Coordinates of C-alpha atoms in Angstrom, one line a residue:
A447 CA 0.0 0.0 0.0
I448 CA 1.1 3.6 -0.6
G449 CA -1.6 5.1 1.4
A450 CA -4.8 4.3 3.3
T451 CA -6.9 4.2 0.1
E452 CA -4.2 3.5 -2.7
F453 CA -1.9 0.7 -3.5
I454 CA 0.5 -0.5 -6.1
T455 CA -1.4 -3.0 -8.4
P456 CA -0.4 -6.6 -7.6
E457 CA 0.8 -8.8 -10.4
R458 CA -2.3 -11.1 -10.4
L459 CA -4.6 -8.1 -10.8
C460 CA -2.6 -6.7 -13.7
E461 CA -3.6 -9.8 -15.6
K462 CA -7.3 -9.4 -14.6
L463 CA -7.2 -5.9 -16.0
V464 CA -6.1 -7.0 -19.4
T465 CA -8.5 -10.0 -19.9
D466 CA -12.1 -10.5 -20.2
S467 CA -14.2 -13.0 -18.2
K468 CA -13.2 -16.0 -20.5
G469 CA -9.5 -15.1 -20.0
F470 CA -9.0 -13.7 -23.4
V471 CA -6.7 -10.6 -23.8
I472 CA -8.8 -7.4 -24.5
F473 CA -6.2 -5.6 -26.7
N474 CA -4.1 -6.2 -29.6
K475 CA -0.8 -4.5 -31.0
E476 CA -2.8 -1.7 -32.6
S477 CA -4.9 -1.1 -29.5
K478 CA -4.5 2.4 -27.9
I479 CA -4.3 1.9 -24.1
L480 CA -4.8 4.4 -21.3
D481 CA -3.4 3.6 -17.9
C482 CA -5.3 5.9 -15.7
Y483 CA -3.7 6.0 -12.3
G484 CA -3.1 2.3 -12.6
S485 CA 0.7 2.0 -12.6
K486 CA 2.4 3.6 -9.5
T487 CA 5.8 2.2 -10.4
G488 CA 5.3 1.1 -13.9
E489 CA 3.8 -2.3 -12.8
I490 CA 1.0 -2.7 -15.3
L491 CA 3.2 -1.5 -18.3
Y492 CA 5.9 -3.8 -17.2
Y493 CA 3.5 -6.8 -16.8
I494 CA 1.9 -6.2 -20.3
S495 CA 5.4 -5.9 -21.9
E496 CA 6.6 -9.1 -20.3
N497 CA 3.4 -11.2 -21.0
H498 CA 1.6 -9.8 -24.1
N499 CA 2.3 -8.5 -27.6
F500 CA 1.7 -4.7 -27.8
D501 CA 3.1 -1.6 -29.2
V502 CA 4.5 0.9 -26.5
N503 CA 3.9 3.7 -28.9
N504 CA 0.1 3.1 -28.2
Y505 CA 0.4 3.1 -24.4
Y506 CA -0.5 6.4 -22.5
M507 CA -0.7 7.2 -18.7
V508 CA -2.3 9.6 -16.4
C509 CA -0.1 9.8 -13.1
K510 CA -1.0 11.4 -9.8
N511 CA 2.2 13.5 -9.4
G512 CA 5.7 14.0 -10.8
I513 CA 7.3 11.3 -8.4
V514 CA 4.9 8.6 -10.0
A515 CA 5.4 10.0 -13.5
E516 CA 9.3 9.6 -13.0
L517 CA 9.1 6.0 -11.8
N518 CA 6.7 5.1 -14.7
K519 CA 9.3 6.9 -17.1
L520 CA 11.9 4.4 -16.2
I521 CA 9.7 1.5 -17.3
F522 CA 8.5 3.4 -20.4
K523 CA 12.2 3.8 -21.4
M524 CA 13.1 0.1 -20.7
V525 CA 10.1 -1.1 -22.7
A526 CA 10.7 1.2 -25.6
K527 CA 14.4 0.0 -25.8
K528 CA 13.2 -3.6 -25.6
Q529 CA 10.8 -3.0 -28.5
G530 CA 13.8 -1.6 -30.6
I531 CA 12.6 2.0 -30.8
K532 CA 15.6 4.2 -31.8
F533 CA 16.3 7.6 -30.3
T534 CA 19.0 9.9 -31.6
T535 CA 19.3 11.9 -28.5
M536 CA 18.4 11.8 -24.8
S537 CA 16.0 14.7 -25.4
D538 CA 14.2 12.5 -28.0
I539 CA 13.4 9.8 -25.6
E540 CA 12.4 12.2 -23.0
N541 CA 10.1 14.0 -25.2
F542 CA 8.6 10.5 -26.3
V543 CA 7.9 9.7 -22.7
S544 CA 6.6 13.0 -21.8
N545 CA 4.1 13.0 -24.7
H546 CA 2.7 9.7 -23.3
I547 CA 2.4 10.8 -19.7
L548 CA -0.1 13.3 -18.2
I549 CA 0.4 14.4 -14.6
F550 CA -2.9 15.5 -12.9
D551 CA -3.6 15.2 -9.2
P552 CA -7.4 14.2 -9.0
A553 CA -7.7 15.7 -5.5
T554 CA -7.2 19.1 -6.9
E555 CA -10.3 18.4 -9.1
G556 CA -10.1 21.6 -11.3
G557 CA -6.3 21.3 -11.8
Y558 CA -4.3 24.4 -12.3
E559 CA -2.8 26.7 -15.0
I560 CA 0.7 28.2 -15.2
M561 CA 0.2 32.0 -15.3
K562 CA 2.8 34.5 -15.9
E563 CA 3.2 37.3 -13.3
E564 CA 5.3 40.5 -12.9
I565 CA 7.1 41.1 -9.7
T566 CA 9.8 43.5 -8.3
D567 CA 12.9 41.9 -6.8
D568 CA 15.0 43.3 -3.9
D569 CA 17.0 45.4 -6.3
G570 CA 13.9 47.1 -7.7
K571 CA 14.1 45.1 -11.0
K572 CA 11.0 43.9 -12.8
I573 CA 11.0 40.1 -13.4
I574 CA 8.6 37.7 -14.9
R575 CA 7.8 34.2 -13.0
D576 CA 5.5 31.4 -13.4
R577 CA 2.7 31.0 -10.7
K578 CA 0.3 28.2 -10.2
V579 CA -3.2 29.2 -10.3
F580 CA -5.6 26.6 -9.3
I581 CA -8.9 26.4 -11.2
K582 CA -12.2 26.2 -9.5
D583 CA -14.1 23.2 -10.6
S584 CA -17.7 23.5 -12.1
G585 CA -19.2 22.0 -9.0
D586 CA -20.2 18.8 -10.7
K587 CA -20.2 16.1 -7.9
T588 CA -20.0 13.2 -10.3
R589 CA -17.0 14.2 -12.6
I590 CA -13.6 15.8 -12.5
I591 CA -13.8 18.6 -15.1
G592 CA -10.0 19.4 -15.0
L593 CA -9.0 15.9 -15.7
E594 CA -11.3 15.7 -18.7
R595 CA -10.1 19.1 -20.1
D596 CA -6.3 18.1 -19.6
I597 CA -6.8 14.7 -21.3
Q598 CA -8.6 16.5 -24.1
N599 CA -5.8 19.1 -24.5
K600 CA -2.9 16.7 -24.0
W601 CA -3.9 14.1 -26.6
K602 CA -6.1 16.4 -28.9
G603 CA -9.2 14.5 -28.4
M604 CA -7.7 11.1 -28.8
K605 CA -9.9 8.0 -27.9
F606 CA -8.6 4.9 -26.4
D607 CA -9.7 1.3 -27.1
I608 CA -8.8 0.2 -23.6
V609 CA -8.7 2.1 -20.3
V610 CA -7.3 0.2 -17.1
G611 CA -7.2 2.0 -13.8
N612 CA -6.3 1.6 -10.1
P613 CA -7.2 5.1 -8.9
P614 CA -7.0 6.6 -5.4
Y615 CA -10.4 6.1 -3.7
G616 CA -10.7 9.2 -1.6
V617 CA -12.4 9.0 1.8
A618 CA -15.5 10.9 3.4
Q619 CA -13.5 13.1 5.8
K620 CA -12.4 16.8 5.7
G621 CA -9.6 17.5 3.3
S622 CA -10.4 14.6 1.1
S623 CA -12.9 14.0 -1.9
P624 CA -15.1 11.0 -1.2
N625 CA -15.8 8.7 -4.2
L626 CA -12.8 10.0 -6.0
H627 CA -12.4 6.7 -8.0
L628 CA -16.0 7.0 -9.2
K629 CA -15.6 10.6 -10.3
I630 CA -12.4 9.6 -12.1
M631 CA -14.1 6.7 -13.9
N632 CA -17.1 8.9 -14.9
S633 CA -14.8 11.4 -16.4
I634 CA -12.7 8.7 -18.3
I635 CA -15.6 6.9 -19.9
K636 CA -16.0 9.5 -22.7
F637 CA -12.4 8.8 -23.9
C638 CA -13.1 5.0 -24.1
T639 CA -14.3 3.2 -27.2
N640 CA -14.2 -0.5 -26.2
K641 CA -13.4 -1.6 -22.6
L642 CA -12.7 0.1 -19.4
V643 CA -11.6 -1.9 -16.4
F644 CA -11.1 -0.5 -12.9
I645 CA -10.1 -1.8 -9.6
M646 CA -12.1 -0.2 -6.7
P647 CA -13.5 -0.9 -3.4
S648 CA -16.5 -3.3 -3.6
K649 CA -18.3 -2.2 -0.4
P650 CA -19.5 1.3 -1.6
I651 CA -20.6 -0.2 -4.9
V652 CA -22.7 -2.9 -3.2
S653 CA -24.1 -0.5 -0.6
Q654 CA -25.0 2.2 -3.2
L655 CA -26.7 0.3 -5.9
Q656 CA -29.8 2.6 -5.6
E657 CA -27.9 5.8 -5.4
P658 CA -27.2 8.2 -8.2
W659 CA -23.5 7.0 -8.4
F660 CA -24.7 3.6 -9.7
S661 CA -25.9 5.4 -12.9
I662 CA -22.2 5.3 -13.8
F663 CA -22.5 1.5 -14.1
K664 CA -26.1 1.5 -15.5
N665 CA -25.3 3.9 -18.3
A666 CA -22.3 1.9 -19.4
V667 CA -22.4 -1.7 -20.5
C668 CA -21.0 -3.4 -17.5
N669 CA -20.5 -7.0 -18.2
K670 CA -18.3 -8.1 -15.3
I671 CA -17.9 -7.1 -11.6
E672 CA -15.3 -9.5 -9.7
V673 CA -14.8 -9.3 -6.0
V674 CA -11.4 -10.4 -4.9
G675 CA -10.3 -11.4 -1.4
K676 CA -9.1 -8.7 1.3
D677 CA -5.7 -10.5 1.2
V678 CA -4.9 -8.7 -2.0
F679 CA -5.1 -5.2 -0.3
K680 CA -3.1 -5.7 2.8
G681 CA -2.4 -2.4 4.4
T682 CA -5.0 -0.5 2.6
D683 CA -8.2 0.7 4.1
M684 CA -10.8 -1.0 1.7
D685 CA -13.9 -0.1 3.9
N686 CA -14.0 3.6 2.6

């Protein structure tokens, strides 16, 4: 576990993310795959590269922060080298990896923009510096508008054949956003053209079948919900 409601995806769940109810792989070499908060240390990408035929050119990621992104970049570079992708300079491979990774902290919901501001230094000189300006979300309680906007802008409206995820869950307490995983999933569905497979706690789903949240599942074609044992999630608070 890397937090009370977030954990590194175990290898046995990596396989479940990319196979259907009959055990068939749900993608091929041409499939565009979006890993949405699934890989914390590159584990899903690494598992796929070791066990299935796919093209890393078609693999994209959303990461929670820069640290997670850097860990995933290491695996991206390793897989690209393994697949024989040639890069002339170090900046070429950095650009390749950066083009495939979006950093967005879902807890900020609206995200932020980098704005230019003019300040006066101690010597009285005018200088321009960057400043993060957090964007207020629209107030929609079922989606993360900032995440949708940044995916749209980053990849120019690209659609993905497969979306896999193991997002942070959020908790119902001050300073946290409850049902964060459901907001993420509801925001991602619009970018998925074939299959979306997420890991999430089962208790809220089972207890909220009649709540508005369940419309996420009713409005999509949900053909498989599999409950796994708590031993998979040791060290993680799965009751929230």
